[in-house]
Amino acid sequence: MAARHRRGIATAAFAAVAVLAAVGASSGCDVVDKAIDCVQTADTIADSVTGLQQAAENAANDPARTNASLDSIEKNLDKIGDRTGNVDVNKAVDDLRKAVTNVRQAIGNGDRTPDVGPVTDAAGELTKVCTS
């Protein structure tokens, strides 16, 4: 299921890039560049979320892998947050950051199988706002 979800995110990302490239001729390059950065970073976050889903299955045995996935997501959230003034994107970034924090806290509290569903949902919302 993760692979199917990942392909959907990638398809939306590439479609958005194509639209943005076409719009680029009639609007400012800065706007297009920021939007493309958002899409590319959201795509990278989707990869990190896939890694997190796999790592969460073995969180009890390999918490370092789970933390590495969470760190990767947070690093990419910083990239998006620094490059956009879009209210919807910023809200999606905040929601994803909160979901990551909740997973990290759950692991810290000894949860051997943290629920990463909210992270997946928030990453999907971020991709949606980056491509709309």
Short mmCIF file of C-alpha atoms in Angstrom, two decimals:
data_model
loop_
_atom_site.label_atom_id
_atom_site.label_comp_id
_atom_site.label_asym_id
_atom_site.label_seq_id
_atom_site.Cartn_x
_atom_site.Cartn_y
_atom_site.Cartn_z
CA MET A 1 0.00 0.00 0.00
CA ALA A 2 2.88 2.41 0.74
CA ALA A 3 4.20 1.95 -2.79
CA ARG A 4 0.81 2.78 -4.29
CA HIS A 5 0.49 5.86 -2.05
CA ARG A 6 4.05 6.89 -2.97
CA ARG A 7 3.31 6.63 -6.70
CA GLY A 8 0.23 8.82 -6.21
CA ILE A 9 2.29 11.47 -4.45
CA ALA A 10 4.98 11.31 -7.13
CA THR A 11 2.39 11.58 -9.93
CA ALA A 12 0.81 14.63 -8.29
CA ALA A 13 4.24 16.18 -7.76
CA PHE A 14 5.31 15.73 -11.38
CA ALA A 15 1.97 17.04 -12.65
CA ALA A 16 2.35 20.11 -10.47
CA VAL A 17 5.88 20.72 -11.73
CA ALA A 18 4.64 20.52 -15.33
CA VAL A 19 1.84 23.01 -14.63
CA LEU A 20 4.21 25.32 -12.78
CA ALA A 21 6.69 25.22 -15.63
CA ALA A 22 3.95 26.23 -18.06
CA VAL A 23 2.78 29.04 -15.77
CA GLY A 24 6.35 30.23 -15.26
CA ALA A 25 6.37 32.13 -18.53
CA SER A 26 3.49 34.35 -17.41
CA SER A 27 4.32 34.79 -13.71
CA GLY A 28 7.36 35.60 -11.64
CA CYS A 29 10.15 33.05 -11.57
CA ASP A 30 10.45 33.36 -7.78
CA VAL A 31 6.90 32.09 -7.32
CA VAL A 32 7.51 29.15 -9.63
CA ASP A 33 10.86 28.33 -8.03
CA LYS A 34 9.33 28.35 -4.55
CA ALA A 35 6.46 26.14 -5.67
CA ILE A 36 8.82 23.69 -7.33
CA ASP A 37 10.98 23.65 -4.19
CA CYS A 38 7.86 22.89 -2.16
CA VAL A 39 6.87 20.03 -4.44
CA GLN A 40 10.37 18.58 -4.51
CA THR A 41 10.74 18.80 -0.74
CA ALA A 42 7.27 17.30 -0.21
CA ASP A 43 8.34 14.44 -2.46
CA THR A 44 11.49 13.97 -0.38
CA ILE A 45 9.36 13.99 2.77
CA ALA A 46 7.17 11.30 1.21
CA ASP A 47 10.30 9.15 0.86
CA SER A 48 11.15 9.83 4.51
CA VAL A 49 7.62 8.92 5.59
CA THR A 50 7.91 5.62 3.73
CA GLY A 51 11.17 5.01 5.60
CA LEU A 52 9.45 5.96 8.86
CA GLN A 53 6.64 3.50 8.22
CA GLN A 54 9.15 0.72 7.70
CA ALA A 55 11.25 1.77 10.69
CA ALA A 56 8.21 2.05 12.97
CA GLU A 57 7.46 -1.61 12.42
CA ASN A 58 10.76 -2.36 14.18
CA ALA A 59 10.90 0.64 16.50
CA ALA A 60 11.46 -1.53 19.55
CA ASN A 61 14.39 -3.32 17.92
CA ASP A 62 15.94 -0.35 16.12
CA PRO A 63 14.85 3.00 17.58
CA ALA A 64 17.84 4.72 15.96
CA ARG A 65 16.41 3.98 12.49
CA THR A 66 13.06 5.42 13.50
CA ASN A 67 14.72 8.53 14.92
CA ALA A 68 16.78 8.92 11.75
CA SER A 69 13.58 8.89 9.68
CA LEU A 70 11.99 11.46 11.98
CA ASP A 71 15.13 13.63 11.76
CA SER A 72 15.02 13.46 7.96
CA ILE A 73 11.39 14.59 7.88
CA GLU A 74 12.10 17.49 10.26
CA LYS A 75 15.13 18.60 8.23
CA ASN A 76 13.01 18.75 5.09
CA LEU A 77 10.23 20.58 6.92
CA ASP A 78 12.76 23.26 7.80
CA LYS A 79 13.56 23.63 4.09
CA ILE A 80 9.92 24.17 3.17
CA GLY A 81 9.26 26.50 6.10
CA ASP A 82 12.19 28.70 5.09
CA ARG A 83 11.05 29.04 1.49
CA THR A 84 7.35 29.80 1.60
CA GLY A 85 5.01 32.43 2.89
CA ASN A 86 1.96 30.40 1.88
CA VAL A 87 -0.45 30.05 4.81
CA ASP A 88 -1.73 26.63 3.72
CA VAL A 89 1.78 25.25 3.26
CA ASN A 90 2.86 26.62 6.63
CA LYS A 91 -0.15 25.01 8.32
CA ALA A 92 0.60 21.67 6.65
CA VAL A 93 4.24 21.96 7.75
CA ASP A 94 3.14 22.73 11.33
CA ASP A 95 0.72 19.78 11.33
CA LEU A 96 3.40 17.42 10.05
CA ARG A 97 5.93 18.72 12.58
CA LYS A 98 3.38 18.11 15.38
CA ALA A 99 2.72 14.56 14.12
CA VAL A 100 6.47 13.84 14.04
CA THR A 101 6.82 15.20 17.59
CA ASN A 102 3.99 12.94 18.75
CA VAL A 103 5.66 9.85 17.26
CA ARG A 104 8.97 10.82 18.83
CA GLN A 105 7.25 11.26 22.22
CA ALA A 106 5.46 7.93 21.90
CA ILE A 107 8.77 6.17 21.27
CA GLY A 108 10.34 8.04 24.18
CA ASN A 109 7.49 6.85 26.38
CA GLY A 110 8.20 3.24 25.45
CA ASP A 111 5.59 2.71 22.72
CA ARG A 112 6.94 -0.26 20.79
CA THR A 113 4.59 0.31 17.85
CA PRO A 114 4.00 4.05 17.46
CA ASP A 115 1.09 5.15 15.29
CA VAL A 116 2.62 6.85 12.25
CA GLY A 117 -0.76 7.30 10.56
CA PRO A 118 -0.99 11.00 11.48
CA VAL A 119 2.48 11.56 9.97
CA THR A 120 1.39 9.87 6.75
CA ASP A 121 -1.83 11.90 6.66
CA ALA A 122 -0.02 15.19 7.33
CA ALA A 123 2.57 14.42 4.63
CA GLY A 124 -0.25 13.76 2.17
CA GLU A 125 -1.83 17.09 3.08
CA LEU A 126 1.48 18.87 2.57
CA THR A 127 1.83 17.32 -0.87
CA LYS A 128 -1.73 18.36 -1.66
CA VAL A 129 -1.18 22.00 -0.72
CA CYS A 130 2.16 22.12 -2.54
CA THR A 131 0.51 20.89 -5.72
CA SER A 132 -2.64 23.01 -5.62
#
